[in-house]
mmCIF file of C-alpha atoms in Angstrom:
data_model
loop_
_atom_site.group_PDB
_atom_site.id
_atom_site.type_symbol
_atom_site.label_atom_id
_atom_site.label_comp_id
_atom_site.label_asym_id
_atom_site.label_seq_id
_atom_site.Cartn_x
_atom_site.Cartn_y
_atom_site.Cartn_z
ATOM 1 C CA UNK A 1 41.933 8.518 -48.514
ATOM 2 C CA UNK A 2 39.450 6.030 -49.983
ATOM 3 C CA UNK A 3 40.786 3.245 -47.782
ATOM 4 C CA UNK A 4 40.540 5.482 -44.716
ATOM 5 C CA UNK A 5 36.960 6.426 -45.616
ATOM 6 C CA UNK A 6 36.035 2.761 -46.008
ATOM 7 C CA UNK A 7 37.638 1.956 -42.638
ATOM 8 C CA UNK A 8 35.790 4.838 -40.937
ATOM 9 C CA UNK A 9 32.541 3.775 -42.549
ATOM 10 C CA UNK A 10 33.008 0.178 -41.435
ATOM 11 C CA UNK A 11 33.907 1.278 -37.886
ATOM 12 C CA UNK A 12 30.885 3.567 -37.729
ATOM 13 C CA UNK A 13 28.592 0.786 -38.911
ATOM 14 C CA UNK A 14 30.015 -1.578 -36.301
ATOM 15 C CA UNK A 15 29.507 1.011 -33.582
ATOM 16 C CA UNK A 16 25.917 1.585 -34.653
ATOM 17 C CA UNK A 17 25.268 -2.151 -34.739
ATOM 18 C CA UNK A 18 26.754 -2.641 -31.269
ATOM 19 C CA UNK A 19 24.730 0.303 -29.989
ATOM 20 C CA UNK A 20 21.508 -1.201 -31.356
ATOM 21 C CA UNK A 21 22.335 -4.576 -29.817
ATOM 22 C CA UNK A 22 23.124 -2.951 -26.470
ATOM 23 C CA UNK A 23 19.883 -0.960 -26.508
ATOM 24 C CA UNK A 24 17.905 -4.060 -27.490
ATOM 25 C CA UNK A 25 19.401 -6.161 -24.696
ATOM 26 C CA UNK A 26 18.791 -3.387 -22.172
ATOM 27 C CA UNK A 27 15.185 -2.958 -23.315
ATOM 28 C CA UNK A 28 14.592 -6.709 -23.162
ATOM 29 C CA UNK A 29 15.980 -6.806 -19.637
ATOM 30 C CA UNK A 30 13.793 -3.911 -18.498
ATOM 31 C CA UNK A 31 10.699 -5.389 -20.148
ATOM 32 C CA UNK A 32 11.397 -8.763 -18.551
ATOM 33 C CA UNK A 33 11.767 -7.188 -15.110
ATOM 34 C CA UNK A 34 8.511 -5.309 -15.576
ATOM 35 C CA UNK A 35 6.805 -8.435 -16.877
ATOM 36 C CA UNK A 36 6.190 -7.057 -20.364
ATOM 37 C CA UNK A 37 8.831 -9.035 -22.216
ATOM 38 C CA UNK A 38 9.031 -12.649 -23.358
ATOM 39 C CA UNK A 39 9.975 -15.338 -20.858
ATOM 40 C CA UNK A 40 12.005 -17.386 -23.339
ATOM 41 C CA UNK A 41 15.313 -16.564 -21.617
ATOM 42 C CA UNK A 42 14.074 -17.967 -18.319
ATOM 43 C CA UNK A 43 12.520 -20.947 -20.105
ATOM 44 C CA UNK A 44 15.752 -21.852 -21.905
ATOM 45 C CA UNK A 45 17.741 -21.489 -18.685
ATOM 46 C CA UNK A 46 15.378 -23.731 -16.734
ATOM 47 C CA UNK A 47 15.205 -26.303 -19.555
ATOM 48 C CA UNK A 48 19.004 -26.542 -19.443
ATOM 49 C CA UNK A 49 18.989 -27.145 -15.694
ATOM 50 C CA UNK A 50 16.677 -30.157 -16.008
ATOM 51 C CA UNK A 51 19.153 -32.438 -17.884
ATOM 52 C CA UNK A 52 21.960 -31.090 -15.678
ATOM 53 C CA UNK A 53 20.106 -32.203 -12.555
ATOM 54 C CA UNK A 54 19.218 -35.544 -14.182
ATOM 55 C CA UNK A 55 22.852 -36.235 -15.133
ATOM 56 C CA UNK A 56 24.051 -35.330 -11.628
ATOM 57 C CA UNK A 57 21.378 -37.572 -10.086
ATOM 58 C CA UNK A 58 22.379 -40.543 -12.223
ATOM 59 C CA UNK A 59 26.092 -39.942 -11.559
ATOM 60 C CA UNK A 60 25.951 -39.206 -7.818
ATOM 61 C CA UNK A 61 22.461 -40.248 -6.602
ATOM 62 C CA UNK A 62 23.444 -40.010 -2.933
ATOM 63 C CA UNK A 63 24.142 -36.263 -3.193
ATOM 64 C CA UNK A 64 21.635 -35.381 -5.948
ATOM 65 C CA UNK A 65 18.236 -36.889 -5.157
ATOM 66 C CA UNK A 66 15.665 -37.409 -7.941
ATOM 67 C CA UNK A 67 13.364 -34.983 -6.091
ATOM 68 C CA UNK A 68 15.839 -32.177 -6.918
ATOM 69 C CA UNK A 69 13.805 -31.676 -10.107
ATOM 70 C CA UNK A 70 11.328 -29.670 -8.000
ATOM 71 C CA UNK A 71 13.851 -26.790 -7.985
ATOM 72 C CA UNK A 72 13.424 -25.748 -11.647
ATOM 73 C CA UNK A 73 9.692 -26.481 -11.358
ATOM 74 C CA UNK A 74 9.285 -24.091 -8.417
ATOM 75 C CA UNK A 75 11.388 -21.462 -10.174
ATOM 76 C CA UNK A 76 9.299 -21.920 -13.305
ATOM 77 C CA UNK A 77 6.095 -21.312 -11.352
ATOM 78 C CA UNK A 78 7.479 -17.919 -10.355
ATOM 79 C CA UNK A 79 9.143 -16.932 -13.630
ATOM 80 C CA UNK A 80 7.185 -18.464 -16.503
ATOM 81 C CA UNK A 81 3.808 -18.105 -18.084
ATOM 82 C CA UNK A 82 1.414 -21.090 -17.944
ATOM 83 C CA UNK A 83 2.024 -22.033 -21.583
ATOM 84 C CA UNK A 84 5.796 -22.095 -21.066
ATOM 85 C CA UNK A 85 5.424 -24.170 -17.912
ATOM 86 C CA UNK A 86 4.053 -27.090 -19.911
ATOM 87 C CA UNK A 87 7.346 -27.415 -21.811
ATOM 88 C CA UNK A 88 9.280 -27.367 -18.555
ATOM 89 C CA UNK A 89 7.012 -30.001 -17.035
ATOM 90 C CA UNK A 90 7.437 -32.239 -20.085
ATOM 91 C CA UNK A 91 11.218 -31.982 -19.732
ATOM 92 C CA UNK A 92 11.024 -32.787 -15.998
ATOM 93 C CA UNK A 93 8.780 -35.813 -16.651
ATOM 94 C CA UNK A 94 11.202 -37.076 -19.299
ATOM 95 C CA UNK A 95 14.104 -36.649 -16.865
ATOM 96 C CA UNK A 96 12.239 -38.653 -14.195
ATOM 97 C CA UNK A 97 11.610 -41.485 -16.663
ATOM 98 C CA UNK A 98 15.270 -41.587 -17.701
ATOM 99 C CA UNK A 99 16.407 -41.521 -14.056
ATOM 100 C CA UNK A 100 14.084 -44.395 -13.139
ATOM 101 C CA UNK A 101 15.404 -46.495 -16.038
ATOM 102 C CA UNK A 102 19.054 -45.827 -15.194
ATOM 103 C CA UNK A 103 18.785 -46.127 -11.395
ATOM 104 C CA UNK A 104 16.547 -49.188 -11.524
ATOM 105 C CA UNK A 105 13.339 -50.128 -9.688
ATOM 106 C CA UNK A 106 12.529 -48.088 -6.581
ATOM 107 C CA UNK A 107 12.780 -51.157 -4.278
ATOM 108 C CA UNK A 108 16.463 -51.647 -5.050
ATOM 109 C CA UNK A 109 17.909 -48.754 -3.119
ATOM 110 C CA UNK A 110 17.212 -45.452 -1.333
ATOM 111 C CA UNK A 111 18.527 -43.263 -4.177
ATOM 112 C CA UNK A 112 16.045 -44.453 -6.821
ATOM 113 C CA UNK A 113 12.933 -42.823 -8.212
ATOM 114 C CA UNK A 114 10.121 -43.803 -5.850
ATOM 115 C CA UNK A 115 6.390 -43.164 -6.225
ATOM 116 C CA UNK A 116 6.770 -40.564 -3.485
ATOM 117 C CA UNK A 117 9.327 -38.706 -5.586
ATOM 118 C CA UNK A 118 6.911 -38.624 -8.506
ATOM 119 C CA UNK A 119 4.118 -37.341 -6.251
ATOM 120 C CA UNK A 120 6.317 -34.569 -4.802
ATOM 121 C CA UNK A 121 7.425 -33.383 -8.239
ATOM 122 C CA UNK A 122 3.848 -33.548 -9.569
ATOM 123 C CA UNK A 123 2.468 -31.648 -6.559
ATOM 124 C CA UNK A 124 5.056 -28.888 -6.929
ATOM 125 C CA UNK A 125 4.235 -28.681 -10.617
ATOM 126 C CA UNK A 126 0.513 -28.348 -9.860
ATOM 127 C CA UNK A 127 1.068 -25.593 -7.326
ATOM 128 C CA UNK A 128 3.398 -23.778 -9.702
ATOM 129 C CA UNK A 129 0.835 -23.951 -12.487
ATOM 130 C CA UNK A 130 -1.910 -22.583 -10.214
ATOM 131 C CA UNK A 131 0.315 -19.682 -9.141
ATOM 132 C CA UNK A 132 1.254 -18.908 -12.744
ATOM 133 C CA UNK A 133 -2.400 -18.988 -13.866
ATOM 134 C CA UNK A 134 -3.466 -16.688 -11.035
ATOM 135 C CA UNK A 135 -0.621 -14.301 -11.812
ATOM 136 C CA UNK A 136 -1.500 -14.294 -15.505
ATOM 137 C CA UNK A 137 -5.174 -13.611 -14.755
ATOM 138 C CA UNK A 138 -4.334 -10.734 -12.407
ATOM 139 C CA UNK A 139 -1.821 -9.388 -14.916
ATOM 140 C CA UNK A 140 0.876 -8.651 -12.316
ATOM 141 C CA UNK A 141 4.052 -10.737 -12.708
ATOM 142 C CA UNK A 142 5.980 -11.617 -9.588
ATOM 143 C CA UNK A 143 8.919 -9.502 -10.724
ATOM 144 C CA UNK A 144 6.706 -6.417 -10.633
ATOM 145 C CA UNK A 145 4.090 -7.328 -8.033
ATOM 146 C CA UNK A 146 6.160 -6.432 -4.974
ATOM 147 C CA UNK A 147 7.355 -3.198 -6.568
ATOM 148 C CA UNK A 148 3.794 -2.212 -7.444
ATOM 149 C CA UNK A 149 2.585 -2.796 -3.889
ATOM 150 C CA UNK A 150 5.510 -0.764 -2.570
ATOM 151 C CA UNK A 151 4.616 2.065 -4.968
ATOM 152 C CA UNK A 152 0.980 1.986 -3.828
ATOM 153 C CA UNK A 153 2.010 2.166 -0.192
ATOM 154 C CA UNK A 154 4.318 5.090 -0.885
ATOM 155 C CA UNK A 155 1.590 6.926 -2.805
ATOM 156 C CA UNK A 156 -0.738 6.638 0.165
ATOM 157 C CA UNK A 157 2.027 7.884 2.452
ATOM 158 C CA UNK A 158 2.834 10.862 0.200
ATOM 159 C CA UNK A 159 -0.832 11.762 -0.225
ATOM 160 C CA UNK A 160 -1.259 11.719 3.562
ATOM 161 C CA UNK A 161 1.662 14.074 4.179
ATOM 162 C CA UNK A 162 0.669 17.350 5.814
ATOM 163 C CA UNK A 163 1.925 20.596 4.265
ATOM 164 C CA UNK A 164 4.378 22.793 6.097
ATOM 165 C CA UNK A 165 2.717 25.299 8.411
ATOM 166 C CA UNK A 166 3.859 28.868 9.082
ATOM 167 C CA UNK A 167 5.709 29.910 12.225
ATOM 168 C CA UNK A 168 3.559 29.614 15.295
ATOM 169 C CA UNK A 169 1.904 26.360 14.240
ATOM 170 C CA UNK A 170 2.828 22.711 14.773
ATOM 171 C CA UNK A 171 1.256 19.553 13.343
ATOM 172 C CA UNK A 172 1.607 15.870 14.189
ATOM 173 C CA UNK A 173 0.108 12.868 12.448
ATOM 174 C CA UNK A 174 0.351 9.096 12.748
ATOM 175 C CA UNK A 175 -1.367 6.334 10.759
ATOM 176 C CA UNK A 176 -1.335 2.744 12.006
ATOM 177 C CA UNK A 177 -2.941 -0.023 9.879
ATOM 178 C CA UNK A 178 -4.636 -3.012 11.482
ATOM 179 C CA UNK A 179 -2.529 -6.087 12.137
ATOM 180 C CA UNK A 180 0.757 -4.376 11.278
ATOM 181 C CA UNK A 181 -0.086 -4.344 7.568
ATOM 182 C CA UNK A 182 1.106 -1.739 5.087
ATOM 183 C CA UNK A 183 -2.334 -0.640 3.881
ATOM 184 C CA UNK A 184 -4.957 1.129 5.920
ATOM 185 C CA UNK A 185 -8.581 2.136 5.534
ATOM 186 C CA UNK A 186 -7.782 5.419 7.295
ATOM 187 C CA UNK A 187 -6.202 8.194 5.268
ATOM 188 C CA UNK A 188 -5.581 11.929 5.322
ATOM 189 C CA UNK A 189 -5.523 14.458 2.491
ATOM 190 C CA UNK A 190 -4.460 18.025 3.163
ATOM 191 C CA UNK A 191 -3.686 21.230 1.284
ATOM 192 C CA UNK A 192 -3.077 24.900 1.906
ATOM 193 C CA UNK A 193 -5.591 26.972 -0.018
ATOM 194 C CA UNK A 194 -6.615 30.608 -0.301
ATOM 195 C CA UNK A 195 -3.080 31.656 -1.148
ATOM 196 C CA UNK A 196 -1.620 29.562 1.676
ATOM 197 C CA UNK A 197 -3.664 31.292 4.374
ATOM 198 C CA UNK A 198 -6.083 28.376 4.896
ATOM 199 C CA UNK A 199 -5.254 24.812 5.879
ATOM 200 C CA UNK A 200 -7.762 22.194 4.755
ATOM 201 C CA UNK A 201 -7.447 18.678 6.155
ATOM 202 C CA UNK A 202 -9.735 15.710 5.559
ATOM 203 C CA UNK A 203 -9.465 12.618 7.773
ATOM 204 C CA UNK A 204 -11.424 9.649 6.402
ATOM 205 C CA UNK A 205 -12.188 6.204 7.763
ATOM 206 C CA UNK A 206 -13.263 3.760 5.032
ATOM 207 C CA UNK A 207 -15.469 0.826 6.021
ATOM 208 C CA UNK A 208 -13.432 -2.294 6.684
ATOM 209 C CA UNK A 209 -9.836 -2.459 7.827
ATOM 210 C CA UNK A 210 -6.327 -3.310 6.685
ATOM 211 C CA UNK A 211 -5.870 -4.780 3.211
ATOM 212 C CA UNK A 212 -9.635 -5.136 2.676
ATOM 213 C CA UNK A 213 -10.136 -1.376 2.920
ATOM 214 C CA UNK A 214 -6.732 -0.355 1.547
ATOM 215 C CA UNK A 215 -7.718 -0.527 -2.124
ATOM 216 C CA UNK A 216 -10.827 1.589 -1.539
ATOM 217 C CA UNK A 217 -8.837 4.023 0.576
ATOM 218 C CA UNK A 218 -6.279 4.441 -2.221
ATOM 219 C CA UNK A 219 -9.006 5.224 -4.756
ATOM 220 C CA UNK A 220 -10.798 7.635 -2.441
ATOM 221 C CA UNK A 221 -7.629 9.402 -1.310
ATOM 222 C CA UNK A 222 -6.800 10.222 -4.934
ATOM 223 C CA UNK A 223 -10.334 11.463 -5.607
ATOM 224 C CA UNK A 224 -10.555 13.441 -2.374
ATOM 225 C CA UNK A 225 -7.136 14.960 -2.973
ATOM 226 C CA UNK A 226 -8.359 16.215 -6.355
ATOM 227 C CA UNK A 227 -11.537 17.671 -4.841
ATOM 228 C CA UNK A 228 -9.802 19.370 -1.928
ATOM 229 C CA UNK A 229 -9.072 22.966 -2.801
ATOM 230 C CA UNK A 230 -10.976 22.729 -6.082
ATOM 231 C CA UNK A 231 -14.317 23.372 -4.384
ATOM 232 C CA UNK A 232 -15.493 25.758 -1.681
ATOM 233 C CA UNK A 233 -15.138 24.133 1.760
ATOM 234 C CA UNK A 234 -18.883 23.651 2.102
ATOM 235 C CA UNK A 235 -18.969 21.814 -1.236
ATOM 236 C CA UNK A 236 -16.324 19.188 -0.479
ATOM 237 C CA UNK A 237 -18.323 16.655 1.538
ATOM 238 C CA UNK A 238 -21.388 16.757 -0.778
ATOM 239 C CA UNK A 239 -19.086 16.140 -3.762
ATOM 240 C CA UNK A 240 -17.266 13.342 -1.903
ATOM 241 C CA UNK A 241 -20.616 11.809 -0.968
ATOM 242 C CA UNK A 242 -21.779 11.859 -4.591
ATOM 243 C CA UNK A 243 -18.520 10.290 -5.770
ATOM 244 C CA UNK A 244 -18.828 7.478 -3.239
ATOM 245 C CA UNK A 245 -22.451 6.809 -4.189
ATOM 246 C CA UNK A 246 -21.460 6.457 -7.847
ATOM 247 C CA UNK A 247 -18.993 3.670 -6.994
ATOM 248 C CA UNK A 248 -21.889 1.408 -5.944
ATOM 249 C CA UNK A 249 -19.694 -0.683 -3.631
ATOM 250 C CA UNK A 250 -21.248 -3.447 -1.525
ATOM 251 C CA UNK A 251 -19.472 -2.025 1.530
ATOM 252 C CA UNK A 252 -19.188 1.507 0.293
ATOM 253 C CA UNK A 253 -19.648 3.873 3.185
ATOM 254 C CA UNK A 254 -17.050 5.995 4.952
ATOM 255 C CA UNK A 255 -16.838 8.553 7.714
ATOM 256 C CA UNK A 256 -14.963 11.778 7.199
ATOM 257 C CA UNK A 257 -14.168 15.004 9.009
ATOM 258 C CA UNK A 258 -13.124 18.160 7.156
ATOM 259 C CA UNK A 259 -11.126 20.871 8.930
ATOM 260 C CA UNK A 260 -10.892 24.378 7.433
ATOM 261 C CA UNK A 261 -8.437 26.435 9.489
ATOM 262 C CA UNK A 262 -7.460 30.081 9.034
ATOM 263 C CA UNK A 263 -3.749 30.135 9.852
ATOM 264 C CA UNK A 264 -3.742 33.873 10.548
ATOM 265 C CA UNK A 265 -6.704 34.252 12.888
ATOM 266 C CA UNK A 266 -6.938 30.686 14.233
ATOM 267 C CA UNK A 267 -10.632 30.486 13.371
ATOM 268 C CA UNK A 268 -11.725 27.128 12.039
ATOM 269 C CA UNK A 269 -14.734 25.245 10.756
ATOM 270 C CA UNK A 270 -15.392 21.529 11.094
ATOM 271 C CA UNK A 271 -17.708 19.572 8.821
ATOM 272 C CA UNK A 272 -18.398 15.940 9.610
ATOM 273 C CA UNK A 273 -19.838 12.984 7.707
ATOM 274 C CA UNK A 274 -20.727 10.581 10.495
ATOM 275 C CA UNK A 275 -17.269 10.959 12.018
ATOM 276 C CA UNK A 276 -16.276 11.111 15.653
ATOM 277 C CA UNK A 277 -16.079 14.591 17.201
ATOM 278 C CA UNK A 278 -12.804 16.452 17.323
ATOM 279 C CA UNK A 279 -11.244 17.417 20.649
ATOM 280 C CA UNK A 280 -9.974 20.931 21.385
ATOM 281 C CA UNK A 281 -7.662 21.650 24.284
ATOM 282 C CA UNK A 282 -8.220 25.159 25.678
ATOM 283 C CA UNK A 283 -4.900 26.367 27.032
ATOM 284 C CA UNK A 284 -6.565 28.800 29.425
ATOM 285 C CA UNK A 285 -8.619 26.198 31.297
ATOM 286 C CA UNK A 286 -6.617 23.076 30.457
ATOM 287 C CA UNK A 287 -9.837 21.264 29.535
ATOM 288 C CA UNK A 288 -10.712 19.285 26.424
ATOM 289 C CA UNK A 289 -13.913 20.177 24.590
ATOM 290 C CA UNK A 290 -15.709 17.974 22.080
ATOM 291 C CA UNK A 291 -16.373 19.729 18.768
ATOM 292 C CA UNK A 292 -19.135 17.687 17.123
ATOM 293 C CA UNK A 293 -20.461 18.607 13.695
ATOM 294 C CA UNK A 294 -23.565 16.983 12.223
ATOM 295 C CA UNK A 295 -23.781 14.982 9.005
ATOM 296 C CA UNK A 296 -24.600 11.481 7.688
ATOM 297 C CA UNK A 297 -22.113 8.865 6.530
ATOM 298 C CA UNK A 298 -20.587 9.247 3.093
ATOM 299 C CA UNK A 299 -22.030 6.932 0.470
ATOM 300 C CA UNK A 300 -25.398 6.319 2.148
ATOM 301 C CA UNK A 301 -27.794 9.187 1.341
ATOM 302 C CA UNK A 302 -28.060 11.228 -1.810
ATOM 303 C CA UNK A 303 -28.113 15.030 -1.418
ATOM 304 C CA UNK A 304 -26.944 14.771 2.177
ATOM 305 C CA UNK A 305 -26.446 17.989 4.135
ATOM 306 C CA UNK A 306 -23.531 18.662 6.465
ATOM 307 C CA UNK A 307 -23.847 21.274 9.209
ATOM 308 C CA UNK A 308 -20.562 22.813 10.359
ATOM 309 C CA UNK A 309 -19.369 23.688 13.829
ATOM 310 C CA UNK A 310 -17.068 26.674 14.305
ATOM 311 C CA UNK A 311 -14.343 27.469 16.771
ATOM 312 C CA UNK A 312 -11.068 29.289 17.225
ATOM 313 C CA UNK A 313 -7.593 28.100 18.203
ATOM 314 C CA UNK A 314 -5.943 30.579 20.557
ATOM 315 C CA UNK A 315 -2.215 30.484 21.365
ATOM 316 C CA UNK A 316 -1.511 27.266 23.250
ATOM 317 C CA UNK A 317 -4.675 25.523 22.032
ATOM 318 C CA UNK A 318 -4.624 22.090 20.377
ATOM 319 C CA UNK A 319 -7.102 20.440 18.011
ATOM 320 C CA UNK A 320 -7.104 16.631 17.824
ATOM 321 C CA UNK A 321 -8.756 14.582 15.064
ATOM 322 C CA UNK A 322 -8.854 10.771 15.252
ATOM 323 C CA UNK A 323 -10.598 7.647 13.968
ATOM 324 C CA UNK A 324 -12.663 5.120 15.904
ATOM 325 C CA UNK A 325 -9.832 2.607 16.219
ATOM 326 C CA UNK A 326 -8.380 4.779 18.992
ATOM 327 C CA UNK A 327 -11.462 5.030 21.196
ATOM 328 C CA UNK A 328 -13.875 2.196 20.342
ATOM 329 C CA UNK A 329 -13.622 -1.191 22.031
ATOM 330 C CA UNK A 330 -16.039 -3.985 22.821
ATOM 331 C CA UNK A 331 -17.594 -3.659 26.265
ATOM 332 C CA UNK A 332 -16.600 0.007 26.616
ATOM 333 C CA UNK A 333 -18.579 3.162 25.976
ATOM 334 C CA UNK A 334 -17.302 5.561 23.346
ATOM 335 C CA UNK A 335 -17.158 8.347 25.924
ATOM 336 C CA UNK A 336 -14.809 6.262 28.059
ATOM 337 C CA UNK A 337 -12.461 5.808 25.127
ATOM 338 C CA UNK A 338 -12.474 9.543 24.395
ATOM 339 C CA UNK A 339 -11.805 10.336 28.064
ATOM 340 C CA UNK A 340 -8.882 7.919 28.090
ATOM 341 C CA UNK A 341 -7.433 9.474 24.945
ATOM 342 C CA UNK A 342 -7.714 13.035 26.279
ATOM 343 C CA UNK A 343 -6.260 11.938 29.610
ATOM 344 C CA UNK A 344 -3.209 10.449 27.904
ATOM 345 C CA UNK A 345 -2.869 13.578 25.753
ATOM 346 C CA UNK A 346 -2.590 15.744 28.881
ATOM 347 C CA UNK A 347 0.840 14.223 29.481
ATOM 348 C CA UNK A 348 2.207 15.959 26.366
ATOM 349 C CA UNK A 349 0.956 19.476 27.045
ATOM 350 C CA UNK A 350 4.231 20.616 28.616
ATOM 351 C CA UNK A 351 6.298 19.253 25.697
ATOM 352 C CA UNK A 352 4.141 20.991 23.090
ATOM 353 C CA UNK A 353 2.919 17.641 21.687
ATOM 354 C CA UNK A 354 6.170 17.022 19.798
ATOM 355 C CA UNK A 355 6.091 13.366 18.726
ATOM 356 C CA UNK A 356 2.829 12.893 20.613
ATOM 357 C CA UNK A 357 0.724 11.354 17.817
ATOM 358 C CA UNK A 358 2.739 8.144 17.587
ATOM 359 C CA UNK A 359 3.042 7.800 21.366
ATOM 360 C CA UNK A 360 -0.667 8.360 21.913
ATOM 361 C CA UNK A 361 -1.540 5.487 19.591
ATOM 362 C CA UNK A 362 0.997 3.338 21.427
ATOM 363 C CA UNK A 363 -0.561 4.280 24.764
ATOM 364 C CA UNK A 364 -4.271 3.858 24.077
ATOM 365 C CA UNK A 365 -4.550 1.490 21.091
ATOM 366 C CA UNK A 366 -1.289 -0.367 20.556
ATOM 367 C CA UNK A 367 -2.813 -3.834 20.244
ATOM 368 C CA UNK A 368 -6.153 -2.880 18.728
ATOM 369 C CA UNK A 369 -6.941 -4.882 15.574
ATOM 370 C CA UNK A 370 -8.273 -1.893 13.683
ATOM 371 C CA UNK A 371 -6.915 0.962 11.609
ATOM 372 C CA UNK A 372 -5.929 3.968 13.716
ATOM 373 C CA UNK A 373 -5.193 7.543 12.719
ATOM 374 C CA UNK A 374 -4.461 10.593 14.852
ATOM 375 C CA UNK A 375 -3.903 14.199 13.805
ATOM 376 C CA UNK A 376 -2.838 17.103 16.040
ATOM 377 C CA UNK A 377 -2.872 20.785 15.100
ATOM 378 C CA UNK A 378 -1.207 22.981 17.705
ATOM 379 C CA UNK A 379 -1.045 26.725 17.916
ATOM 380 C CA UNK A 380 2.110 27.587 19.784
ATOM 381 C CA UNK A 381 2.062 29.988 22.696
#
């Protein structure tokens, strides 16, 4: 019995030890991927490759050129911290010296260490060190940088998703950043309030475009999403204006249009902060009407006032909200751009505007170097 107890105790201790080791290795791997852990594993691996490359170069110089030492140096610039890079560079310099002594003077053959080889290795080392210093200052390691940008893009996409509407309603939306980038200065936040009876949508165009405006758009979309539904509709734009003023950005203005739609009666209210007018298609006449509310830009004037415009969506009617990238162009009046957009939209009346938002941007502003956003709210017949 005693021997069995000792065996069980020893086995249990071994299992616990192996479990701790396994957890530690897993945690180290996760931390390293996230950029929080030490880089000693990568440093040791790269330090071991340096003598391996040097030995191969001295043994078979025709197939392994002395300039092959740039490979661990480039990898080190991506994987290591600046302090660790210095050790790697010292090892690479030592390997170059040994190779030059073994292979002989550079004028005795093509496979020797030439001054050009030294310059190439040194230049790669300099670039790697600059990249590592920039990454360390930003605080985003390369292993996590791409994932973080992907997460930011997905957050913007999720925040811009429109809620499901009840039967009898249809919505379409499309966002297109400038230059085919992943980040846009145009964004949408939406929510169903008042027990689900009211749809509130805010379309905002931040000053700038593409990546330059993307960071500000991400910050504002989170703030606007928190304000939407937490305040009465008439209080949203004044609160958004105050928030933007407090940021004190050099290029800190934005335009915004706020739609408050009663999903039972079809009555709606539009409040605008320097934004382009909305367009309403009246099913009875087949004509588009501009719905222009009055209000200054966000982030310019303190205690700004925003005067609403009211309307009603009858069965078959469509309300279209858009940003200036769809209708503004050099050498063309704004009214011409709006007329072109409404004319293209007439082609989708028979189909009920299914998939129309994306196609409208393709038709009127496919090659425009500006952020573009289009939102359609349709009341079905």
